Coordinates of C-alpha atoms in Angstrom, one line a residue:
Chain A
X260 CA 37.0 21.4 -66.5
X261 CA 38.9 24.6 -67.2
X262 CA 35.7 26.3 -68.2
X263 CA 33.9 25.1 -65.2
X264 CA 36.5 26.4 -62.7
X265 CA 37.2 29.7 -64.3
X266 CA 39.2 31.8 -61.9
X267 CA 38.2 35.5 -61.7
X268 CA 41.2 37.6 -62.3
X269 CA 41.0 41.1 -61.0
X270 CA 43.6 43.8 -60.5
X271 CA 46.5 41.4 -61.1
X272 CA 45.9 39.0 -58.3
X273 CA 44.4 35.5 -58.7
X274 CA 41.2 34.9 -56.7
X275 CA 40.2 31.4 -55.6
X276 CA 37.5 30.2 -57.9
X277 CA 34.1 30.2 -56.1
X278 CA 32.8 26.8 -55.4
X279 CA 29.9 26.2 -57.9
X280 CA 26.4 26.1 -56.4
X281 CA 25.6 23.0 -58.5
X282 CA 28.3 20.5 -59.4
X283 CA 27.6 17.5 -61.7
X284 CA 30.6 15.2 -61.8
X285 CA 31.1 12.3 -64.2
X286 CA 27.4 11.4 -64.1
X287 CA 26.3 8.3 -66.0
X288 CA 22.7 7.1 -66.1
X289 CA 21.3 3.9 -67.5
X290 CA 17.6 3.7 -68.3
X291 CA 16.1 0.3 -69.3
X292 CA 19.5 -1.1 -70.0
X293 CA 20.5 1.8 -72.3
X294 CA 23.3 4.2 -71.4
X295 CA 21.5 7.6 -71.9
X296 CA 24.1 9.8 -70.2
X297 CA 27.7 9.2 -69.5
X298 CA 30.7 11.2 -68.2
X299 CA 28.5 14.4 -67.8
X300 CA 30.3 17.2 -66.0
X301 CA 28.7 20.5 -65.4
X302 CA 29.0 23.4 -62.9
X303 CA 26.6 26.2 -62.4
X304 CA 27.7 29.0 -60.2
X305 CA 25.6 31.3 -58.1
X306 CA 24.3 34.1 -60.3
X307 CA 24.7 32.2 -63.6
X308 CA 21.9 31.5 -66.0
X309 CA 23.0 28.4 -67.9
X310 CA 21.1 27.0 -70.9
X311 CA 21.2 23.3 -71.3
X312 CA 20.7 22.6 -75.0
X313 CA 20.7 19.6 -77.2
X314 CA 18.5 17.6 -79.6
X315 CA 15.5 15.5 -78.5
X316 CA 16.7 12.4 -76.7
X317 CA 20.1 14.0 -75.8
X318 CA 19.4 13.4 -72.1
X319 CA 18.5 16.9 -71.0
X320 CA 15.5 15.9 -68.9
X321 CA 17.5 12.9 -67.6
X322 CA 20.2 15.2 -66.5
X323 CA 17.7 17.4 -64.7
X324 CA 16.1 14.3 -63.1
X325 CA 19.6 13.0 -62.0
X326 CA 20.3 16.4 -60.3
X327 CA 16.9 16.1 -58.5
X328 CA 17.7 12.5 -57.4
X329 CA 14.8 11.1 -59.3
X330 CA 16.9 8.6 -61.3
X331 CA 19.6 6.4 -59.9
X332 CA 23.1 7.3 -61.1
X333 CA 25.2 4.5 -62.5
X334 CA 28.2 6.5 -61.5
X335 CA 29.3 10.0 -60.6
X336 CA 27.8 12.4 -58.2
X337 CA 25.8 15.6 -57.9
X338 CA 26.4 18.1 -55.2
X339 CA 24.7 21.4 -54.2
X340 CA 26.9 23.6 -52.1
X341 CA 29.0 20.6 -51.4
X342 CA 25.9 18.6 -50.0
X343 CA 24.7 15.3 -51.5
X344 CA 21.6 13.3 -51.6
X345 CA 18.5 14.6 -49.7
X346 CA 20.3 17.6 -48.4
X347 CA 21.2 18.6 -51.9
X348 CA 17.7 18.0 -53.2
X349 CA 16.3 20.3 -50.5
X350 CA 18.3 23.2 -51.9
X351 CA 17.0 22.8 -55.4
X352 CA 13.9 24.4 -56.8
X353 CA 12.3 22.5 -59.7
X354 CA 10.1 24.0 -62.4
X355 CA 8.7 21.1 -64.5
X356 CA 7.2 21.4 -67.9
X357 CA 3.9 23.2 -67.7
X358 CA 1.8 20.2 -68.7
X359 CA 3.0 18.3 -65.6
X360 CA 0.8 20.5 -63.4
X361 CA -3.0 19.9 -63.0
X362 CA -4.2 23.3 -64.1
X363 CA -7.9 22.3 -63.9
X364 CA -7.5 21.8 -60.1
X365 CA -9.7 24.2 -58.0
X366 CA -6.8 26.0 -56.3
X367 CA -5.8 29.6 -56.1
X368 CA -2.4 30.9 -57.4
X369 CA -1.3 31.4 -53.8
X370 CA -2.2 27.9 -52.7
X371 CA -0.5 26.5 -55.7
X372 CA 2.7 28.3 -54.7
X373 CA 2.3 27.1 -51.1
X374 CA 2.1 23.5 -52.4
X375 CA 5.8 23.9 -53.2
X376 CA 6.5 24.0 -49.5
X377 CA 4.6 20.8 -48.6
X378 CA 7.7 19.0 -47.6
X379 CA 9.2 21.8 -45.5
X380 CA 5.9 22.3 -43.7
X381 CA 6.1 18.7 -42.7
X382 CA 3.7 15.9 -42.0
X383 CA 0.6 16.6 -39.9
X384 CA 1.1 20.3 -40.0
X385 CA -0.6 23.2 -41.7
X386 CA 1.2 26.0 -43.4
X387 CA 2.1 28.8 -41.0
X388 CA 3.0 32.5 -41.2
X389 CA 6.5 31.7 -42.4
X390 CA 5.1 29.6 -45.3
X391 CA 2.6 32.3 -46.3
X392 CA 5.3 34.9 -46.2
X393 CA 7.6 32.8 -48.4
X394 CA 4.7 32.3 -50.9
X395 CA 4.0 36.0 -51.0
X396 CA 7.7 36.9 -51.5
X397 CA 7.9 34.4 -54.3
X398 CA 4.8 35.8 -56.0
X399 CA 6.2 39.3 -55.6
X400 CA 9.4 38.1 -57.2
X401 CA 7.6 36.9 -60.4
X402 CA 5.2 39.8 -60.2
X403 CA 2.1 37.7 -59.8
X404 CA 0.9 39.0 -56.4
X405 CA -2.1 40.8 -57.9
X406 CA -3.4 37.5 -59.2
X407 CA -2.8 35.5 -56.0
X408 CA -6.5 34.8 -55.4
X409 CA -7.2 33.8 -59.0
X410 CA -7.9 30.1 -59.8
X411 CA -4.9 28.7 -61.6
X412 CA -7.2 27.4 -64.5
X413 CA -7.9 31.0 -65.6
X414 CA -4.2 32.0 -66.1
X415 CA -2.5 32.4 -69.5
X416 CA 0.5 30.3 -70.5
X417 CA 3.0 32.9 -69.4
X418 CA 1.3 33.5 -66.1
X419 CA 1.2 29.7 -65.5
X420 CA 4.9 29.5 -66.0
X421 CA 5.4 32.3 -63.5
X422 CA 3.3 30.4 -60.9
X423 CA 5.5 27.3 -61.3
X424 CA 8.6 29.5 -60.9
X425 CA 7.1 31.1 -57.8
X426 CA 6.3 27.6 -56.4
X427 CA 10.0 26.7 -56.8
X428 CA 11.1 30.0 -55.3
X429 CA 8.9 29.6 -52.3
X430 CA 11.6 27.2 -51.0
X431 CA 14.3 29.9 -51.4
X432 CA 16.4 27.5 -53.4
X433 CA 20.1 27.9 -54.2
X434 CA 19.7 26.2 -57.5
X435 CA 16.7 26.6 -59.9
X436 CA 16.1 23.9 -62.5
X437 CA 13.7 24.8 -65.4
X438 CA 12.5 22.2 -67.8
X439 CA 11.5 23.7 -71.2
X440 CA 10.0 26.8 -69.7
X441 CA 9.3 28.4 -73.1
X442 CA 7.4 25.6 -74.8
X443 CA 4.2 26.9 -76.3
X444 CA 4.8 30.5 -75.4
X445 CA 4.9 33.4 -77.8
X446 CA 8.1 35.4 -78.3
X447 CA 7.2 38.5 -76.1
X448 CA 6.3 36.1 -73.2
X449 CA 9.6 34.2 -73.7
X450 CA 11.5 37.4 -73.5
X451 CA 9.8 38.5 -70.4
X452 CA 10.5 35.2 -68.7
X453 CA 14.1 35.2 -69.9
X454 CA 14.5 38.6 -68.3
X455 CA 13.0 37.3 -65.1
X456 CA 15.3 34.3 -65.0
X457 CA 18.3 36.5 -65.6
X458 CA 17.2 38.7 -62.8
X459 CA 16.7 35.8 -60.4
X460 CA 20.3 34.7 -61.2
X461 CA 21.9 38.1 -60.9
X462 CA 20.0 39.8 -58.1
X463 CA 19.2 36.8 -55.9
X464 CA 22.4 34.9 -56.7
X465 CA 20.5 31.8 -57.7
X466 CA 22.2 29.3 -59.9
X467 CA 19.7 28.8 -62.8
X468 CA 19.9 25.9 -65.2
X469 CA 17.3 25.6 -67.9
X470 CA 16.7 23.2 -70.8
X471 CA 15.4 24.9 -73.9
X472 CA 14.8 24.3 -77.6
X473 CA 14.9 28.1 -78.2
X474 CA 18.5 28.2 -79.3
X475 CA 18.5 31.8 -80.5
X476 CA 17.0 32.9 -77.2
X477 CA 19.5 30.9 -75.2
X478 CA 22.4 32.3 -77.1
X479 CA 21.2 35.8 -76.3
X480 CA 19.8 35.4 -72.8
X481 CA 22.1 32.9 -71.0
X482 CA 25.4 33.7 -69.4
X483 CA 26.6 30.2 -70.4
X484 CA 25.5 27.3 -72.5
X485 CA 26.0 23.6 -72.1
X486 CA 25.8 21.5 -75.3
X487 CA 24.5 18.1 -74.4
X488 CA 24.2 14.9 -76.4
X489 CA 24.5 11.8 -74.3
X490 CA 27.4 13.7 -72.6
X491 CA 28.5 17.3 -72.2
X492 CA 30.0 18.2 -75.5
X493 CA 31.0 21.7 -74.5
X494 CA 30.2 24.4 -72.0
X495 CA 31.1 28.1 -72.2
X496 CA 29.8 31.5 -72.9
X497 CA 27.9 31.9 -76.2
X498 CA 31.0 33.8 -77.5
X499 CA 33.3 30.9 -76.6
X500 CA 31.1 28.3 -78.4
X501 CA 31.8 29.8 -81.8
X502 CA 33.2 26.6 -83.3
X503 CA 30.5 25.1 -85.6
X504 CA 32.0 21.7 -85.1
X505 CA 30.7 21.6 -81.6
X506 CA 27.2 22.4 -82.7
X507 CA 27.3 20.0 -85.5
X508 CA 28.4 17.3 -83.1
X509 CA 25.7 18.2 -80.5
X510 CA 22.8 18.4 -82.9
X511 CA 24.0 16.0 -85.6
X512 CA 23.6 18.7 -88.3
X513 CA 25.4 19.5 -91.5
X514 CA 27.7 22.5 -91.7
X515 CA 25.3 24.4 -93.9
X516 CA 22.4 24.0 -91.5
X517 CA 20.3 27.1 -91.3
X518 CA 20.6 26.6 -87.5
X519 CA 24.2 27.7 -87.6
X520 CA 23.3 30.8 -89.7
X521 CA 20.6 31.7 -87.3
X522 CA 22.9 31.5 -84.4
X523 CA 25.5 33.6 -86.3
X524 CA 28.2 31.0 -85.9
X525 CA 28.3 29.6 -89.4
X526 CA 31.8 28.8 -90.6
X527 CA 33.4 31.4 -92.9
X528 CA 32.9 30.7 -96.7
X529 CA 36.5 29.8 -97.1
X530 CA 36.4 27.3 -94.2
X531 CA 33.2 25.8 -95.6
X532 CA 34.9 25.3 -99.0
X533 CA 37.8 23.7 -97.3
X534 CA 35.4 21.4 -95.6
X535 CA 33.8 20.4 -98.9
X536 CA 37.1 19.6 -100.5
X537 CA 38.2 17.3 -97.7
Chain B
X597 CA -46.6 9.0 -51.7
X598 CA -46.3 9.5 -48.0
X599 CA -45.6 12.8 -46.3
X600 CA -42.4 13.7 -44.6
X601 CA -44.1 13.5 -41.3
X602 CA -45.2 9.9 -42.0
X603 CA -41.6 9.1 -43.1
X604 CA -40.4 10.3 -39.7
X605 CA -43.0 8.2 -38.0
X606 CA -41.9 5.2 -39.9
X607 CA -38.3 5.9 -38.9
X608 CA -39.3 5.8 -35.3
X609 CA -41.5 2.7 -35.7
X610 CA -39.8 -0.2 -33.9
X611 CA -41.3 -2.7 -36.3
X612 CA -39.4 -0.9 -39.1
X613 CA -36.1 -1.0 -37.3
X614 CA -34.1 -1.6 -40.5
X615 CA -35.2 1.8 -41.9
X616 CA -33.3 4.1 -39.6
X617 CA -30.3 1.8 -39.8
X618 CA -30.4 2.0 -43.6
X619 CA -30.8 5.8 -43.5
X620 CA -27.8 6.1 -41.1
X621 CA -25.6 3.9 -43.2
X622 CA -26.7 5.5 -46.5
X623 CA -26.1 9.1 -45.2
X624 CA -22.8 8.3 -43.5
X625 CA -21.4 6.4 -46.5
X626 CA -22.5 9.2 -48.9
X627 CA -20.8 11.8 -46.7
X628 CA -17.6 9.8 -46.7
X629 CA -17.8 9.1 -50.5
X630 CA -18.4 12.8 -51.0
X631 CA -15.1 13.7 -49.5
X632 CA -13.0 10.9 -50.9
X633 CA -14.7 11.4 -54.3
X634 CA -13.3 14.9 -54.5
X635 CA -9.8 13.4 -54.8
X636 CA -11.0 10.8 -57.2
X637 CA -12.7 13.4 -59.5
X638 CA -9.8 15.9 -59.3
X639 CA -7.2 13.2 -60.2
X640 CA -9.4 11.9 -63.0
X641 CA -9.3 8.4 -61.5
X642 CA -13.0 7.5 -61.8
X643 CA -11.9 4.4 -63.6
X644 CA -10.0 3.3 -60.5
X645 CA -13.1 3.8 -58.4
X646 CA -15.1 1.6 -60.8
X647 CA -12.3 -1.0 -60.6
X648 CA -12.3 -1.0 -56.9
X649 CA -16.1 -1.3 -56.7
X650 CA -15.9 -4.4 -58.8
X651 CA -12.9 -5.7 -57.0
X652 CA -14.8 -5.6 -53.7
X653 CA -17.3 -8.2 -55.0
X654 CA -15.4 -11.4 -54.4
X655 CA -14.8 -10.4 -50.8
X656 CA -18.5 -9.8 -50.3
X657 CA -19.2 -13.1 -51.9
X658 CA -16.8 -15.0 -49.7
X659 CA -18.1 -13.2 -46.6
X660 CA -21.6 -14.1 -47.6
X661 CA -20.8 -17.8 -48.2
X662 CA -18.9 -18.0 -44.8
X663 CA -21.6 -15.9 -43.0
X664 CA -18.9 -13.3 -42.1
X665 CA -19.0 -9.5 -42.0
X666 CA -19.6 -8.2 -45.5
X667 CA -17.8 -4.9 -44.7
X668 CA -14.6 -6.7 -43.7
X669 CA -14.7 -9.2 -46.5
X670 CA -15.2 -6.4 -49.1
X671 CA -12.4 -4.3 -47.5
X672 CA -9.9 -7.2 -47.7
X673 CA -10.7 -8.0 -51.3
X674 CA -10.7 -4.3 -52.3
X675 CA -7.4 -3.6 -50.6
X676 CA -5.7 -6.6 -52.1
X677 CA -6.8 -5.6 -55.6
X678 CA -5.7 -2.0 -54.9
X679 CA -2.3 -3.1 -53.8
X680 CA -2.0 -5.4 -56.8
X681 CA -2.8 -2.6 -59.2
X682 CA -0.4 -0.2 -57.5
X683 CA 2.4 -2.8 -57.6
X684 CA 1.8 -4.1 -61.2
X685 CA 1.4 -0.5 -62.6
X686 CA 5.0 0.2 -61.6
X687 CA 5.8 -1.8 -64.8
X688 CA 5.8 1.0 -67.4
X689 CA 5.3 -1.3 -70.4
X690 CA 1.6 -1.6 -69.5
X691 CA -0.5 1.4 -68.7
X692 CA -2.3 1.6 -65.4
X693 CA -5.8 1.3 -67.0
X694 CA -4.9 -2.0 -68.7
X695 CA -3.6 -3.4 -65.4
X696 CA -6.9 -2.3 -63.7
X697 CA -8.9 -3.8 -66.6
X698 CA -7.2 -7.1 -66.0
X699 CA -7.6 -7.2 -62.3
X700 CA -11.1 -5.8 -61.7
X701 CA -12.8 -8.0 -64.2
X702 CA -10.9 -11.0 -62.8
X703 CA -12.0 -10.1 -59.3
X704 CA -15.6 -9.7 -60.4
X705 CA -15.5 -13.1 -62.1
X706 CA -14.1 -14.7 -59.0
X707 CA -16.9 -13.1 -57.0
X708 CA -19.6 -14.6 -59.3
X709 CA -18.0 -18.0 -59.2
X710 CA -17.8 -17.9 -55.4
X711 CA -21.3 -16.7 -54.8
X712 CA -22.7 -19.3 -57.2
X713 CA -21.6 -22.0 -54.7
X714 CA -24.0 -20.5 -52.1
X715 CA -27.5 -21.8 -51.9
X716 CA -30.2 -19.5 -53.3
X717 CA -27.6 -17.3 -54.9
X718 CA -29.8 -15.5 -57.5
X719 CA -31.5 -13.4 -54.8
X720 CA -28.4 -12.5 -52.9
X721 CA -26.6 -11.6 -56.2
X722 CA -29.3 -9.1 -57.0
X723 CA -29.0 -7.7 -53.4
X724 CA -25.2 -7.3 -53.9
X725 CA -25.5 -5.7 -57.3
X726 CA -28.3 -3.3 -56.6
X727 CA -28.3 -2.8 -52.9
X728 CA -30.8 -3.4 -50.2
X729 CA -32.0 -1.4 -47.3
X730 CA -33.2 -4.5 -45.3
X731 CA -31.0 -6.9 -43.4
X732 CA -28.2 -4.5 -42.3
X733 CA -26.9 -5.9 -39.0
X734 CA -26.5 -3.5 -36.0
X735 CA -22.8 -4.1 -35.9
X736 CA -22.4 -2.9 -39.5
X737 CA -23.9 0.5 -38.5
X738 CA -21.1 0.7 -36.0
X739 CA -18.5 -0.5 -38.4
X740 CA -19.6 2.1 -41.0
X741 CA -19.5 4.9 -38.4
X742 CA -16.0 4.0 -37.1
X743 CA -14.6 3.3 -40.5
X744 CA -16.1 6.5 -41.9
X745 CA -14.6 8.6 -39.1
X746 CA -11.2 7.0 -39.6
X747 CA -11.4 7.6 -43.3
X748 CA -12.2 11.3 -42.9
X749 CA -9.4 11.6 -40.3
X750 CA -6.8 10.1 -42.6
X751 CA -8.0 12.3 -45.5
X752 CA -7.8 15.4 -43.3
X753 CA -4.3 14.5 -41.9
X754 CA -2.8 13.7 -45.4
X755 CA -4.8 16.4 -47.2
X756 CA -1.9 18.7 -48.3
X757 CA 0.3 15.7 -49.3
X758 CA -2.5 14.1 -51.4
X759 CA -3.2 17.4 -53.0
X760 CA 0.5 18.0 -53.8
X761 CA 0.7 14.6 -55.6
X762 CA -2.6 15.3 -57.5
X763 CA -1.3 18.7 -58.5
X764 CA 2.1 17.6 -59.8
X765 CA 3.5 14.1 -59.3
X766 CA 6.9 15.0 -60.7
X767 CA 7.4 17.9 -58.3
X768 CA 6.0 15.9 -55.4
X769 CA 8.6 13.2 -56.1
X770 CA 11.4 15.7 -56.5
X771 CA 10.4 17.3 -53.1
X772 CA 10.8 13.8 -51.6
X773 CA 7.2 12.9 -50.9
X774 CA 6.6 9.1 -50.8
X775 CA 4.3 9.2 -53.9
X776 CA 3.9 5.5 -54.2
X777 CA 2.7 5.2 -50.6
X778 CA 0.4 8.2 -50.9
X779 CA -1.2 6.6 -54.0
X780 CA -1.7 3.4 -52.0
X781 CA -3.3 5.3 -49.1
X782 CA -5.7 7.0 -51.6
X783 CA -6.6 3.6 -53.2
X784 CA -7.3 2.1 -49.8
X785 CA -9.4 5.2 -48.8
X786 CA -11.4 4.8 -52.0
X787 CA -11.8 1.0 -51.4
X788 CA -13.1 1.4 -47.8
X789 CA -15.4 4.3 -48.9
X790 CA -16.9 2.0 -51.5
X791 CA -17.1 -1.0 -49.2
X792 CA -19.1 0.8 -46.6
X793 CA -21.5 2.1 -49.3
X794 CA -22.0 -1.1 -51.2
X795 CA -24.7 -2.5 -48.9
X796 CA -27.4 0.1 -49.3
X797 CA -26.6 1.3 -52.8
X798 CA -25.3 -1.9 -54.5
X799 CA -22.1 -2.8 -56.2
X800 CA -23.0 -1.4 -59.7
X801 CA -24.3 2.0 -58.5
X802 CA -21.7 2.7 -55.8
X803 CA -19.4 4.6 -58.3
X804 CA -22.1 7.2 -58.6
X805 CA -21.9 8.0 -54.9
X806 CA -18.2 8.5 -55.3
X807 CA -18.2 10.6 -58.5
X808 CA -21.5 12.4 -58.8
X809 CA -21.6 14.6 -55.7
X810 CA -17.9 15.5 -56.0
X811 CA -18.4 16.4 -59.7
X812 CA -21.4 18.5 -58.9
X813 CA -19.4 20.3 -56.2
X814 CA -16.6 20.9 -58.6
X815 CA -19.0 22.7 -61.0
X816 CA -20.2 25.0 -58.1
X817 CA -16.8 26.2 -56.9
X818 CA -13.2 27.0 -57.8
X819 CA -12.0 26.5 -54.2
X820 CA -10.9 23.1 -53.0
X821 CA -12.0 23.6 -49.4
X822 CA -15.5 24.6 -50.5
X823 CA -15.6 21.7 -52.9
X824 CA -14.7 19.3 -50.1
X825 CA -17.6 20.6 -48.0
X826 CA -20.1 20.7 -50.8
X827 CA -19.3 17.1 -52.0
X828 CA -20.4 15.4 -48.7
X829 CA -23.3 17.8 -48.3
X830 CA -24.6 17.0 -51.7
X831 CA -24.0 13.3 -51.2
X832 CA -25.6 13.1 -47.7
X833 CA -28.7 15.1 -48.7
X834 CA -29.1 13.0 -51.9
X835 CA -29.0 9.9 -49.7
X836 CA -31.6 11.4 -47.3
X837 CA -33.9 12.6 -50.1
X838 CA -33.4 9.5 -52.2
X839 CA -34.2 7.1 -49.3
X840 CA -37.3 9.1 -48.5
X841 CA -38.5 9.0 -52.1
X842 CA -37.7 5.3 -52.4
X843 CA -39.6 4.5 -49.2
X844 CA -42.6 6.6 -50.0
X845 CA -42.9 5.6 -53.7
X846 CA -41.8 2.0 -53.2
X847 CA -38.7 2.4 -55.5
X848 CA -35.3 0.7 -55.2
X849 CA -33.2 2.7 -52.7
X850 CA -29.9 2.6 -54.5
X851 CA -31.3 3.7 -57.9
X852 CA -33.4 6.5 -56.3
X853 CA -30.4 7.9 -54.3
X854 CA -28.2 7.9 -57.5
X855 CA -31.0 9.6 -59.5
X856 CA -31.4 12.3 -56.9
X857 CA -27.6 12.9 -56.9
X858 CA -27.7 13.0 -60.7
X859 CA -30.5 15.6 -60.6
X860 CA -28.3 17.8 -58.3
X861 CA -25.4 17.4 -60.8
X862 CA -27.6 18.5 -63.7
X863 CA -28.9 21.5 -61.7
X864 CA -25.2 22.4 -60.9
X865 CA -24.3 22.1 -64.6
X866 CA -27.0 24.6 -65.6
X867 CA -26.9 27.0 -62.7
X868 CA -23.3 27.0 -61.5
X869 CA -22.3 30.7 -60.7
X870 CA -19.2 30.9 -63.0
X871 CA -18.9 27.8 -65.1
X872 CA -22.6 26.8 -65.5
X873 CA -24.3 26.8 -68.9
X874 CA -26.5 29.8 -68.0
X875 CA -23.6 31.9 -66.6
X876 CA -21.5 31.1 -69.6
X877 CA -24.4 32.1 -72.0
X878 CA -24.8 35.4 -70.2
X879 CA -21.0 35.9 -70.0
X880 CA -20.6 35.6 -73.8
X881 CA -22.6 38.8 -74.4
X882 CA -20.1 40.9 -72.4
X883 CA -16.6 41.6 -73.9
X884 CA -13.8 40.2 -71.8
X885 CA -11.1 42.6 -70.5
X886 CA -7.8 42.5 -72.4
X887 CA -6.0 40.8 -69.5
X888 CA -8.6 38.1 -69.4
X889 CA -8.7 37.8 -73.2
X890 CA -5.1 36.8 -72.9
X891 CA -6.0 34.1 -70.4
X892 CA -5.9 30.6 -71.9
X893 CA -8.6 29.4 -69.4
X894 CA -12.2 30.1 -69.0
X895 CA -13.1 33.7 -69.7
X896 CA -15.1 35.3 -66.8
X897 CA -15.8 38.9 -67.3
X898 CA -15.9 41.1 -64.3
X899 CA -14.0 38.8 -62.0

């Protein structure tokens, strides 16, 4: 909780902590009679890029789906700018995993982005000037405007990911949720996308939360990390999460795991020996 | 073989009153199937179309035995099965295709049992399975026209929602679209499109009317709007040409119409401007630009 409500201290005076754009409070979710998530607390403030990391089955996707209102909460609540339920869901842009989208569909990049606004356009109505403008602005934001007439089936993996991001941005969301945006992409593409997400957070003041298995990329690219395994084990800046015990708990790994070395947070040799002795 | 002029004369001949009715019903139902079929093809739910086509059968049989309207009987049975499938497939332990497998064969079996109780059932069974251009009552022409118009209206009104669900169910759900109800509407649209087509083309062949024109249209374009125009045009003209050929060569109408549509599909496969076999052959000789080489999809030089 203290990490979540960090007060910004400037020139000696204490400023009220800004209300987080996305607040997850004590969320528990039961799926098929199994408690897959409990006591989950997480805040994402405007302008933050938070990486949600944890092993398979840790409940990352379930947490995203809870935020979207797609699974029933057993307890707890999710608010976006203080709003709950449908009002909260409207302020969230969702970027699902790439395979969720029917890429063989005969549709242009621009129309795919417009499809993100289907609900705000409303029943019985066709997209209007406002909607096209929003789609154009979103495509500009992800630098895909030059391909807006291209059928989506002819795009590369990185371009597809950008289209999905633009589709979410077309709603001008306060919160952007990204589910495994890097799966199946090469390193240069991953880095370009990370830069884009950071830019969306910093320049547009969007609260960005993404799940990822690219831990090294997350440590370098995210402003904050959230370690998840059935519950939130820790949140903080990458520098704050330097205790190997947290990572060992989140990922169920041993203290000599190459993962910790790769992340540059392996325990010092003396500490490791102390661990062996005990 | 009779000429087109003679075919037109026959259409106008009052003694052959069933012929213009059959032509009207065949063309109207092919047009409707061409539009609805685009959704079926793009969602990869051809199996559901097949299921509904079979599921319609007991309704036809009951209507036949009770001397009621075949269109209404088929629609009721098809819709009931579609709803059952939609409801039962909410259980995630069984996949949708298994549920469909259970219900549509059961429905077909029920139809066969029901129709066997009617006198002289062998002849009518064949009529149901393979279609017939004679014996379409006047009111059925009207029913097909009204039902077809309603169907196209609903498909138009819900177009962007149906497309959004087809594109990405998860996002559609997150956006707050009633995905279950939209699925149900699409199933019902498919059912009614099949029911109004079953009489002329037959229960077994009706799936072709739904799938083949839409699939040919998909090969010819990368734009949804164009596809949804091409589908009904291909379907309608296949029905027209097919019926003419069947009449002039004394061939079964349903089979001929389906073969004409299949011929159109094969032509599209070979000649399609970007994805066709010939275009791809020719495309392979030119080197793709670097940007396109990076693309994971189909490589189309010069686009």
